[in-house]
Coordinates of N, CA, C and O in Angstrom, one line a residue:
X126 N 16.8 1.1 1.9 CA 17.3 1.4 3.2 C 16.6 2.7 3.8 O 16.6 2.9 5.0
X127 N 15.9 3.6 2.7 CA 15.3 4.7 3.1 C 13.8 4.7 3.9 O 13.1 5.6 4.5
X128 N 13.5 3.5 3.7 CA 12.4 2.9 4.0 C 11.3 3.3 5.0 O 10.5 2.3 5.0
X129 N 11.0 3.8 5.4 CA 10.4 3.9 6.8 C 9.8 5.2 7.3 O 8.9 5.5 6.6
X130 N 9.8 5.9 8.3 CA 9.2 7.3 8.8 C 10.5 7.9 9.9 O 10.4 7.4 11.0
X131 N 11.3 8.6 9.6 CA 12.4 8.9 9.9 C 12.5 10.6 10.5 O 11.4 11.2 10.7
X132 N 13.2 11.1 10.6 CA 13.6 12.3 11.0 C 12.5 13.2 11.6 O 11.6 12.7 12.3
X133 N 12.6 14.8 11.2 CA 11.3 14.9 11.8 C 10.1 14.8 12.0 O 9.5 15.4 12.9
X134 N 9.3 13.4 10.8 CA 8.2 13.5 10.9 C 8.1 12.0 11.8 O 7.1 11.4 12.0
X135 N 9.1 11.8 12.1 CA 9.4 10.7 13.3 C 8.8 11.0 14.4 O 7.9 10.4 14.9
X136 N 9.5 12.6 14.8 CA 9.7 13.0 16.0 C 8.0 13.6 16.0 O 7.3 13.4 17.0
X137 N 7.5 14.2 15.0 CA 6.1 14.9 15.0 C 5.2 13.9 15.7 O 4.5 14.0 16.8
X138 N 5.4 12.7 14.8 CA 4.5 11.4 15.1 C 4.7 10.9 16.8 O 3.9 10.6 17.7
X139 N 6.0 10.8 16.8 CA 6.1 10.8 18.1 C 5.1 11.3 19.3 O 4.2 10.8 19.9
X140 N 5.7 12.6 19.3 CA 4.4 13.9 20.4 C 3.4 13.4 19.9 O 2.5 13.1 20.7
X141 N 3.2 13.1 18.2 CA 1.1 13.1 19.0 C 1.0 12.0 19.6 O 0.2 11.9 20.5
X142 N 1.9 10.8 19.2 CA 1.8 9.4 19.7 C 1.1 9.6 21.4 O 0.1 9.1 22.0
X143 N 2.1 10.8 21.9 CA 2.5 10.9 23.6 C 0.7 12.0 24.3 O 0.0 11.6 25.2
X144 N 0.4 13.3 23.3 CA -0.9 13.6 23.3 C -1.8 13.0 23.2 O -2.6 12.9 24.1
X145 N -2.1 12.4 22.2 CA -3.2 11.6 21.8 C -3.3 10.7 23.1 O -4.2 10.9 23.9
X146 N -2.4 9.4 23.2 CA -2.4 9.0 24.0 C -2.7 9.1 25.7 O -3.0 8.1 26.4
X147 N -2.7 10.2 26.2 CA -3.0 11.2 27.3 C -4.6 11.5 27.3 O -5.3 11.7 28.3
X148 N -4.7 11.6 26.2 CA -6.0 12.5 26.1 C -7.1 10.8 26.3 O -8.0 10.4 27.0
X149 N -6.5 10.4 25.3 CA -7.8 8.9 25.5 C -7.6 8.3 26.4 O -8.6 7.7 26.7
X150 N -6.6 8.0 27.4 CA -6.4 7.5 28.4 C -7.3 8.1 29.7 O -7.8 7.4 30.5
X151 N -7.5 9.3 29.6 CA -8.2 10.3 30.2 C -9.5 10.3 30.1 O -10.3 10.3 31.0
X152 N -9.9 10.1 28.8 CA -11.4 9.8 28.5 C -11.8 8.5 28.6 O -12.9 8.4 29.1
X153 N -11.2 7.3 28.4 CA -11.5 5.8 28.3 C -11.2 5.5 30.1 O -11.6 4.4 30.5
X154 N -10.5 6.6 31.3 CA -10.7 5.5 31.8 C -11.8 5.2 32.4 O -12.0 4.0 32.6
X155 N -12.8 6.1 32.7 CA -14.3 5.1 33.5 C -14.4 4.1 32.9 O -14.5 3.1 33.6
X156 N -14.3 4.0 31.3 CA -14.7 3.0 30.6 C -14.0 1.6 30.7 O -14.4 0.4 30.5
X157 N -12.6 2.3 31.0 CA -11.2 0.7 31.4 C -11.4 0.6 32.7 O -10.3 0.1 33.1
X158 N -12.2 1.0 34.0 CA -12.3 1.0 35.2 C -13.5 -0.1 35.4 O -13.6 -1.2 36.1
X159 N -14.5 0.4 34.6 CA -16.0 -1.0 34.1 C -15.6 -1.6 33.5 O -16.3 -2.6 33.5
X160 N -14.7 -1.8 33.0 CA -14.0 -2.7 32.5 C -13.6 -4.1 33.0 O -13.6 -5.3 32.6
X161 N -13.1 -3.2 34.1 CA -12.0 -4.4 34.9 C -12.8 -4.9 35.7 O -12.7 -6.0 36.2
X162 N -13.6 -4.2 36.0 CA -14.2 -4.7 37.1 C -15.4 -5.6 36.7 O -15.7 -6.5 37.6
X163 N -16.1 -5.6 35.5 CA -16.9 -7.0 34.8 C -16.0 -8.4 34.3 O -16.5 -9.5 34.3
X164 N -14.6 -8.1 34.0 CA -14.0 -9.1 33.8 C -13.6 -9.8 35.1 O -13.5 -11.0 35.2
X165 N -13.2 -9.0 36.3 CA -12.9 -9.7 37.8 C -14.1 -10.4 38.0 O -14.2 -11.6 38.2
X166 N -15.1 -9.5 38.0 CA -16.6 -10.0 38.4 C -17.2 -11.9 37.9 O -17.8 -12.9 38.4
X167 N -16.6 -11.4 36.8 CA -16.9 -12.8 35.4 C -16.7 -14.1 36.2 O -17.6 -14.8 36.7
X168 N -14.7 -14.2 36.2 CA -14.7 -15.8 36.4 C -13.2 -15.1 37.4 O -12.4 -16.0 37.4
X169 N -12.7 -13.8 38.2 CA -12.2 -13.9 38.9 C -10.3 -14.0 39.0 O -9.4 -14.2 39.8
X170 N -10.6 -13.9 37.1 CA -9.3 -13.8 36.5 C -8.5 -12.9 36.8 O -8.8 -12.3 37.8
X171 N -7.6 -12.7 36.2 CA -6.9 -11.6 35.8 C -7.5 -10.7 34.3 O -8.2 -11.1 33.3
X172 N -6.8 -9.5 34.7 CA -7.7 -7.9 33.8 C -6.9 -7.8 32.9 O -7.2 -7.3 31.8
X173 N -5.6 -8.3 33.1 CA -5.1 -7.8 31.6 C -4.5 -8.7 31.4 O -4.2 -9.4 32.3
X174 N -4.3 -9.0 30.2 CA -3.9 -10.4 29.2 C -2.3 -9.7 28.6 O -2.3 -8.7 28.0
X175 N -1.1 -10.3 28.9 CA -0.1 -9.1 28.3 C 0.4 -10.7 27.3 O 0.3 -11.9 27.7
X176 N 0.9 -10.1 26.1 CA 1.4 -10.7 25.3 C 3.2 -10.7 24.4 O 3.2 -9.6 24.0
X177 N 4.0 -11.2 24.2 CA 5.0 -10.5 23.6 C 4.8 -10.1 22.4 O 4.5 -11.1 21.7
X178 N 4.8 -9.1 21.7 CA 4.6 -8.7 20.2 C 6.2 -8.2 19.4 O 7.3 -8.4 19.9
X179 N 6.0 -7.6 18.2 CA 7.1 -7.1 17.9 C 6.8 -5.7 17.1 O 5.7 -5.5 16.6
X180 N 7.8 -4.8 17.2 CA 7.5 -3.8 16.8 C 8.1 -3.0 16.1 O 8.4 -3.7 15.1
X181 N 8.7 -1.6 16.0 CA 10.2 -1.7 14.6 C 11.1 -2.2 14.8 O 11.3 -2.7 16.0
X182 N 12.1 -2.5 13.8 CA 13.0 -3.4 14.2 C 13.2 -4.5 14.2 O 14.4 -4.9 14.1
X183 N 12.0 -5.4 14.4 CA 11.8 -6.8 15.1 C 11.8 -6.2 17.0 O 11.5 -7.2 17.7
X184 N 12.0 -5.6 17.4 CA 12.0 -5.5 18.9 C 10.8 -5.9 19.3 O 9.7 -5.7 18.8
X185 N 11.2 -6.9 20.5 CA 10.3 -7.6 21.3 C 9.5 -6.5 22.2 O 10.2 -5.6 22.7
X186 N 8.2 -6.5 22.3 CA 7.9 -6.0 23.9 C 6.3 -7.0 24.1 O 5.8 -8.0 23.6
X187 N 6.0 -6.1 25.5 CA 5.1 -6.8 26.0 C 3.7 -6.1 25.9 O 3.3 -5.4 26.8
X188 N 2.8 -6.4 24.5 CA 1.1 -5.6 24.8 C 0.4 -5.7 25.5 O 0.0 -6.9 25.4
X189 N -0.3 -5.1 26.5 CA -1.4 -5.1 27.3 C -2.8 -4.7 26.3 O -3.0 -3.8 25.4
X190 N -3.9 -5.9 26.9 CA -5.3 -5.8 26.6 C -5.9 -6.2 27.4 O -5.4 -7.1 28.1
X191 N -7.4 -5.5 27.5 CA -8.1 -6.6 28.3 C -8.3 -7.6 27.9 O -8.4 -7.6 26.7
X192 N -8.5 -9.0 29.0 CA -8.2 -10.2 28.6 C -9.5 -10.4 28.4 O -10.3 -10.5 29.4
X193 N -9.8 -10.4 27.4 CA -11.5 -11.0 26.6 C -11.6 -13.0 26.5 O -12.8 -13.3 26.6
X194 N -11.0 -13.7 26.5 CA -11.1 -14.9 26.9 C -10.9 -16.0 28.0 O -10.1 -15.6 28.9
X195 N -11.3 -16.9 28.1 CA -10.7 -17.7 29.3 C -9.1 -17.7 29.5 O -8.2 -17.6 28.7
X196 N -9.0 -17.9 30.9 CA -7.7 -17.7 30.9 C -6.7 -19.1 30.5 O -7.3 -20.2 30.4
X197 N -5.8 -19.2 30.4 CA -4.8 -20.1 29.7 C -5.4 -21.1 28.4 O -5.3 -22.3 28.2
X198 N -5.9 -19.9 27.7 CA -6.9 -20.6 27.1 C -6.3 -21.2 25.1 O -6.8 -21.6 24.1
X199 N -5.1 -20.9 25.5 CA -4.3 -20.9 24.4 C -3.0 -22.0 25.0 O -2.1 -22.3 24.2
X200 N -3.1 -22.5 26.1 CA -2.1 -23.4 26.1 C -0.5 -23.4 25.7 O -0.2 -22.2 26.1
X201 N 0.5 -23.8 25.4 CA 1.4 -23.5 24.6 C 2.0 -23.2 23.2 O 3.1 -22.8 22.7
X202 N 0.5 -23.4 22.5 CA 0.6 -23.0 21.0 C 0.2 -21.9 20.6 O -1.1 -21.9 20.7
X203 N 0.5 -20.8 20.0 CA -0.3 -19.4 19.3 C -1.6 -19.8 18.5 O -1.4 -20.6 17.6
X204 N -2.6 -19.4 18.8 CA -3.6 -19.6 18.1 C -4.3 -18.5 17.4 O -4.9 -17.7 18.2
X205 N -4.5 -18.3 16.3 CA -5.1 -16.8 16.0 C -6.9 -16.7 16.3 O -7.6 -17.7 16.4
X206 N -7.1 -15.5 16.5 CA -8.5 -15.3 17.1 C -9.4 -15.3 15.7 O -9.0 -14.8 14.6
X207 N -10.4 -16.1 15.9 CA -11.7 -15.8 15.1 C -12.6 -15.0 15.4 O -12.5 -14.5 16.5
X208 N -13.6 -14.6 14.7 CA -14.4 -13.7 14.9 C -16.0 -14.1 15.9 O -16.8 -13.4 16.5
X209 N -16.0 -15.2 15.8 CA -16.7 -15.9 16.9 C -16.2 -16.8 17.8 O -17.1 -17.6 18.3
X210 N -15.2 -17.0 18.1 CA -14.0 -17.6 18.8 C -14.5 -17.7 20.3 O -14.4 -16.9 21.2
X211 N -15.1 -19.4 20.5 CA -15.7 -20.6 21.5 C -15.2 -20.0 23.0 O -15.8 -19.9 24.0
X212 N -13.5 -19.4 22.7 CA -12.5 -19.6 24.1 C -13.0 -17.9 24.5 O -12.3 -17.6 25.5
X213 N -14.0 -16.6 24.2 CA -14.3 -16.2 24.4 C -15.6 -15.7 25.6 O -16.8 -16.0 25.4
X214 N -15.0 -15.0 27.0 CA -15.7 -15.3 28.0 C -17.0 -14.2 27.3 O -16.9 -13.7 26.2
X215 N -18.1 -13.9 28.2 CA -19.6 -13.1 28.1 C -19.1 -11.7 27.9 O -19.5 -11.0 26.9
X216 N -18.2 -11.3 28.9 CA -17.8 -9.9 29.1 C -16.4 -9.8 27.8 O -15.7 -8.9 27.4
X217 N -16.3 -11.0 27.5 CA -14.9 -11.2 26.2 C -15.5 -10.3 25.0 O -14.9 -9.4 24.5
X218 N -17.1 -11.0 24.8 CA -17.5 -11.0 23.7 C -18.2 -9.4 23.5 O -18.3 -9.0 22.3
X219 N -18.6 -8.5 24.5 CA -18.7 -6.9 23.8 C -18.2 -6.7 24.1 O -18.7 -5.6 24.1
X220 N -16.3 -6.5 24.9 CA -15.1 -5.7 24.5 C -14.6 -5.8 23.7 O -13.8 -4.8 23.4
X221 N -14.6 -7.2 22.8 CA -14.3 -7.5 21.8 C -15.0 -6.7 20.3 O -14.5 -6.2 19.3
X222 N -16.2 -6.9 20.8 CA -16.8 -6.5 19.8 C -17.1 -4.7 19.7 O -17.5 -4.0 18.8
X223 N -16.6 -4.4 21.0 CA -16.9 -2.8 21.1 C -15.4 -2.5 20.9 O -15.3 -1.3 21.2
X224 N -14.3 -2.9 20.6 CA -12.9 -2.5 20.5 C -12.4 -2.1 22.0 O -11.6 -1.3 22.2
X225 N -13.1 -2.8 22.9 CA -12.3 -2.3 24.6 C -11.6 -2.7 24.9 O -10.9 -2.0 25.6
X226 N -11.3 -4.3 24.4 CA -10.2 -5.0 24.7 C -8.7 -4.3 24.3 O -7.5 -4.8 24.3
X227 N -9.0 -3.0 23.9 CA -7.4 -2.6 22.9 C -7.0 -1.6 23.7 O -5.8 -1.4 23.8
X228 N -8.2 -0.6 24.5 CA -7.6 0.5 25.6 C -6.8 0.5 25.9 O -6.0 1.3 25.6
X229 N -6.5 -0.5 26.8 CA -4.5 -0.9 27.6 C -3.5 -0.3 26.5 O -2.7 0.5 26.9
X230 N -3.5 -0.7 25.2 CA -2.1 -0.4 24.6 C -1.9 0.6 24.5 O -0.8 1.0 23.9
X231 N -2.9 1.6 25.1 CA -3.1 3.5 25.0 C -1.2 3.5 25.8 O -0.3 4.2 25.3
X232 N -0.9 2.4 27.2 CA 0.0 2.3 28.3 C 1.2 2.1 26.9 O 2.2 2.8 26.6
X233 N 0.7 0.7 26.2 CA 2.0 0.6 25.4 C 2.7 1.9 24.0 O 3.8 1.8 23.4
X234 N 1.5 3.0 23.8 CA 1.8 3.9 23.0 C 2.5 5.0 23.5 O 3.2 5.8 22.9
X235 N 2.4 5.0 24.8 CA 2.6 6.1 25.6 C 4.4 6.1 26.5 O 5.1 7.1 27.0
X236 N 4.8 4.2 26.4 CA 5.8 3.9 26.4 C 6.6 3.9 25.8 O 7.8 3.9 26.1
X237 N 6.1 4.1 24.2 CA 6.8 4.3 23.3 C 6.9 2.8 22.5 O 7.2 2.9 21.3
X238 N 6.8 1.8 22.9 CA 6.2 0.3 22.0 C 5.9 0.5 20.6 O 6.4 0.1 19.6
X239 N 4.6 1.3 20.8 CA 3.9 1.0 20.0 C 3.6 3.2 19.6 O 3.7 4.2 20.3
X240 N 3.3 2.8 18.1 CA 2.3 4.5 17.9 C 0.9 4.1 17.9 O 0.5 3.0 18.2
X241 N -0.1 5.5 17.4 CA -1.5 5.1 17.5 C -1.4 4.1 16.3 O -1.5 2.9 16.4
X242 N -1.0 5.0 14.6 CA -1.4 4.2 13.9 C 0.0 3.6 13.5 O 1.1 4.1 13.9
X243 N -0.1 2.7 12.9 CA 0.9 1.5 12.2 C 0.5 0.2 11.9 O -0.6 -0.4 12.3
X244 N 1.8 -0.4 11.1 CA 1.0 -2.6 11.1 C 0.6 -3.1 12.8 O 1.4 -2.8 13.6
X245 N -0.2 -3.5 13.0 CA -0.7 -4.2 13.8 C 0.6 -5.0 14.3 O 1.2 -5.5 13.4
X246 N 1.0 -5.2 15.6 CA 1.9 -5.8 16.4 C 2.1 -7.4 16.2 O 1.4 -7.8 17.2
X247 N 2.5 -8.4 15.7 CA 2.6 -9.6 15.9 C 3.3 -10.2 16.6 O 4.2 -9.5 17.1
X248 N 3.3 -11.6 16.8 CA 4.0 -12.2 17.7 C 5.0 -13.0 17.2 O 4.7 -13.9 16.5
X249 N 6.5 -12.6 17.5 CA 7.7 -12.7 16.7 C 7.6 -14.1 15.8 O 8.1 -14.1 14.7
X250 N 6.8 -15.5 16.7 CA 7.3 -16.4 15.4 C 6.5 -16.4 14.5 O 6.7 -17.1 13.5
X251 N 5.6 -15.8 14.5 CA 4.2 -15.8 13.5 C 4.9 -14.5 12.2 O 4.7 -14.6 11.0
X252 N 5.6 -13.3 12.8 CA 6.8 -12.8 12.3 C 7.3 -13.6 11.4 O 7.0 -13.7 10.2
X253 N 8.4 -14.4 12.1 CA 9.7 -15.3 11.3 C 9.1 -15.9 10.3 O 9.3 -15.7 9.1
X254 N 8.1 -16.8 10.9 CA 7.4 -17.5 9.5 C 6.6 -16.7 8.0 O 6.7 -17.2 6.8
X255 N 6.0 -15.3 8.5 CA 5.7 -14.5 7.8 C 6.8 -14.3 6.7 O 6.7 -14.5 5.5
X256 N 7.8 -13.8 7.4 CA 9.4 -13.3 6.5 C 9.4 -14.8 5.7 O 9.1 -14.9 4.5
X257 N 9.7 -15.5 6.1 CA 10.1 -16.9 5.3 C 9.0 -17.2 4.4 O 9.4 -17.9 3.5
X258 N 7.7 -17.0 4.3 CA 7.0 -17.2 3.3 C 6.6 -16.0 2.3 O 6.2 -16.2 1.1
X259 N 6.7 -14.8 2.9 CA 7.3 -13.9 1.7 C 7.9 -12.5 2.7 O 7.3 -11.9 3.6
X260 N 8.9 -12.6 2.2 CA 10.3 -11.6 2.3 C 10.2 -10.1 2.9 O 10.8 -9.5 3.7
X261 N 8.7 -9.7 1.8 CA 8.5 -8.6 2.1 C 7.9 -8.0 3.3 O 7.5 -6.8 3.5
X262 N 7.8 -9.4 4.3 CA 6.9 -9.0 5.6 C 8.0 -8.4 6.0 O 7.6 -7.2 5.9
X263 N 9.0 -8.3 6.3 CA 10.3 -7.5 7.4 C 9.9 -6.4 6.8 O 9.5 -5.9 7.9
X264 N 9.7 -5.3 5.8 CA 9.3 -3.8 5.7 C 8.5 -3.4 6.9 O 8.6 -2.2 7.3
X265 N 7.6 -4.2 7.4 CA 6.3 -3.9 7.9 C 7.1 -3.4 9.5 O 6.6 -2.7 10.4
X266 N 8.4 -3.9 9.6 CA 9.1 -3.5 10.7 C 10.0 -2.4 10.9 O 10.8 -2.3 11.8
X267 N 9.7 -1.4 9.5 CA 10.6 -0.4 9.7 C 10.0 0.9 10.4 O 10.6 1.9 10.6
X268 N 9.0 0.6 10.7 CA 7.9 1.3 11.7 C 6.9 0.7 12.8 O 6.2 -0.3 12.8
X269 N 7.1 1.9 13.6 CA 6.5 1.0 15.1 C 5.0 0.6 14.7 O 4.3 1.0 13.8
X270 N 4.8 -0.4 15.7 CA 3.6 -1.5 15.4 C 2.4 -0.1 15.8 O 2.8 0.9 16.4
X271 N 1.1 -0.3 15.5 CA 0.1 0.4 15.7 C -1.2 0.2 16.2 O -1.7 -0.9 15.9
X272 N -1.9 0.9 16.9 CA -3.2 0.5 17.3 C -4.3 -0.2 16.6 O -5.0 -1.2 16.7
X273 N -4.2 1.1 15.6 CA -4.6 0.7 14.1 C -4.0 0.6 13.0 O -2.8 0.4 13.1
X274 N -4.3 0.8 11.9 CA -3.5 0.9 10.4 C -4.6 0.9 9.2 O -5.8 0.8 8.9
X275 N -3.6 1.1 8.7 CA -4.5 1.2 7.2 C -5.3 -0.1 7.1 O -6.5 0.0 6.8
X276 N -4.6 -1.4 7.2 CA -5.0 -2.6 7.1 C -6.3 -2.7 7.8 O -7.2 -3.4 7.4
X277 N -6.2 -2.1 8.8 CA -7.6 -2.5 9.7 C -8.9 -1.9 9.7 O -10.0 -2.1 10.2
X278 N -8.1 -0.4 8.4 CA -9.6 0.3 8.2 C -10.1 -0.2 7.0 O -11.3 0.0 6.8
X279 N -8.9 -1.0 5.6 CA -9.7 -1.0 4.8 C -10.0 -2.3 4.6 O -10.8 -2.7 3.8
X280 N -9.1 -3.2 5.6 CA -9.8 -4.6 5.6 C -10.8 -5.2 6.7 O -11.2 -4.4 7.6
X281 N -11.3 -6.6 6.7 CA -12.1 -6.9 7.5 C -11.1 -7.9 8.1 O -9.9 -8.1 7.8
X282 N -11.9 -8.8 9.3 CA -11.2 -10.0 9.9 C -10.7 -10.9 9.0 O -9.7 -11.5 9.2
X283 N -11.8 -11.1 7.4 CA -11.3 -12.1 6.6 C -10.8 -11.9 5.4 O -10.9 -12.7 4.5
X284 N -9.8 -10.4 5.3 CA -9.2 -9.8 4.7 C -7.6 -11.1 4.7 O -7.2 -11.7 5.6
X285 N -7.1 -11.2 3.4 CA -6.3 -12.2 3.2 C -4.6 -11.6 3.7 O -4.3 -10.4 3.8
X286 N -4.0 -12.3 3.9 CA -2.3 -12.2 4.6 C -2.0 -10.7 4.1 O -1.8 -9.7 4.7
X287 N -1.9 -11.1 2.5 CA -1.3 -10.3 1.7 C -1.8 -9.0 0.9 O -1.2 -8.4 -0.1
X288 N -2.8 -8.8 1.4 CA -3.6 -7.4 1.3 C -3.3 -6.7 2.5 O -2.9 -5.5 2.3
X289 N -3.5 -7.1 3.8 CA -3.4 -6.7 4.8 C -2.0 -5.8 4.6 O -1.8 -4.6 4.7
X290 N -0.9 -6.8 4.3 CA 0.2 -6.6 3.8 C 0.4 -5.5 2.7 O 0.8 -4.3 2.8
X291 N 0.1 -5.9 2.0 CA 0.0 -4.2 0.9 C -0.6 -3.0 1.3 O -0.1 -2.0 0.7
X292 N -1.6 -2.6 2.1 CA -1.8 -2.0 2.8 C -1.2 -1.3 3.8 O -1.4 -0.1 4.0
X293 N -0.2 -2.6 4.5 CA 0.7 -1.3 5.4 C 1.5 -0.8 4.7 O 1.9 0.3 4.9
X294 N 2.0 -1.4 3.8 CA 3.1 -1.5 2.9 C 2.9 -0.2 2.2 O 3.9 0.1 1.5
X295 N 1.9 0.7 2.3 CA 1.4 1.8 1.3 C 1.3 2.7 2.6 O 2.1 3.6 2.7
X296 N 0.5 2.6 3.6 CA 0.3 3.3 4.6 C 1.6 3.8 5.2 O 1.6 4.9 5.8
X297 N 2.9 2.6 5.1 CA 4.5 3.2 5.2 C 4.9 4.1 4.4 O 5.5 5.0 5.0
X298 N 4.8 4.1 3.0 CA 5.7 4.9 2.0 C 4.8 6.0 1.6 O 5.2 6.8 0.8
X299 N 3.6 6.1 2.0 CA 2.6 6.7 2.0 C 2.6 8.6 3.0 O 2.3 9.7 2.8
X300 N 3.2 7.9 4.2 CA 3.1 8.1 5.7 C 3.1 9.9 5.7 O 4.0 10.6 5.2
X301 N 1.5 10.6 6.6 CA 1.8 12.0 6.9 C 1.1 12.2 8.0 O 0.8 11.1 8.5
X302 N 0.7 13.2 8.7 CA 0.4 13.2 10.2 C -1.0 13.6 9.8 O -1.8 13.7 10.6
X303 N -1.4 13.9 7.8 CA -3.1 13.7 8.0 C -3.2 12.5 7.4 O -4.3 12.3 6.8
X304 N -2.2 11.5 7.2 CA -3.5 10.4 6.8 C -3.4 9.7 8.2 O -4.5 9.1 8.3
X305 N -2.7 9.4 9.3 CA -2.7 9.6 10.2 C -4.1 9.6 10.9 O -4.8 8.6 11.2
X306 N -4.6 11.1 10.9 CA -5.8 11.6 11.5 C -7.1 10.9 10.8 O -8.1 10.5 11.4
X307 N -6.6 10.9 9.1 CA -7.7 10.2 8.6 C -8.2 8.9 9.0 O -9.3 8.7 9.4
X308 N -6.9 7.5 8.9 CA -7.0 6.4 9.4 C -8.0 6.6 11.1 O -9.2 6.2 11.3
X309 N -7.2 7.4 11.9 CA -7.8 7.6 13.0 C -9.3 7.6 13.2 O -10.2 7.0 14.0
X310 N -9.4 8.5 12.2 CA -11.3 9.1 12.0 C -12.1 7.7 11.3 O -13.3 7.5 11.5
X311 N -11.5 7.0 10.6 CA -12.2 5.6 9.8 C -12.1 4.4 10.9 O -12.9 3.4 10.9
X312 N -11.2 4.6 11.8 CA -11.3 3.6 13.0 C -12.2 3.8 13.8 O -12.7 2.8 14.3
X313 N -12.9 5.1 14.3 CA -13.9 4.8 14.6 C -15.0 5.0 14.4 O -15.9 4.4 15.1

């Protein structure tokens, strides 16, 4: 029940969540401004792709990214992204590959959704099913979802379910405001 990142080092994490956030928003935007304006350019879409995710708790919200593939290009089924993934437009494929596509969620950290670091945000039934094939996925929701995580600095894309998973799972019980920084500094 004690599970999680609680009391003051809640509230610490919190503020930098809200600085941090400020500060890159400040520096990334020319960068989310060329942004937008090569993806309009492209095929005349829409700039930002918002998705429902989940975050502590199980609470639903809504992520913003720039939208790096065609649009409705997923139909009514969740599809997870590959690393060379066909449904990927020209201007998809270096925000993707340059991590641009993720700027926007600076809006969802700053709302309070999401922190910088934590498990990566999923999408609730990919969630449910997670919990139902092993149990221990619900921990991963006793802290808000993250930009990055431990998982994403020490794994790759073909890093398996359940490493990913032990990873956050350590990066939670783990949790201080310098591994924090450290994660931060290995992300980029």
């Amino acid at each position: 029940t004690s599970f999680g990142i609680g009391g003051i080092s809640a509230l610490i994490k919190r503020i930098f969540d809200i600085v941090f956030s400020l500060i890159m928003l400040i520096l990334t935007s020319p960068i989310m401004l060329i942004t937008a304006i090569c993806i309009k350019l492209e095929d005349g879409g829409s700039v930002i792709y918002k998705q429902v995710r989940c975050t502590k708790d199980m609470k639903e919200f809504v992520i913003y990214k720039f939208r790096s593939m065609r649009e409705n290009s997923e139909g009514n089924e969740a599809k997870l992204a590959v690393s060379d993934d066909e449904r990927l437009t020209k201007v998809g494929k270096i925000i993707r590959k340059l991590k641009i596509d993720e700027f926007p969620q600076f809006f969802n950290i700053l709302k309070g959704d999401m922190s910088v670091v934590g498990p990566r945000p999923e999408r609730p039934e990919m969630v449910k099913q997670a919990i139902k094939n092993t149990p221990e996925f619900i921990l991963r929701t006793k802290v808000k979802a993250g930009l990055t995580g431990y998982a994403q600095v020490r794994g790759y894309y073909n890093t398996g379910f359940k490493d990913k998973l032990l990873w956050d799972l350590i990066y939670i019980e783990t949790f201080s405001l310098i591994l924090d920084l450290k994660i931060i500094l290995m992300t980029i």
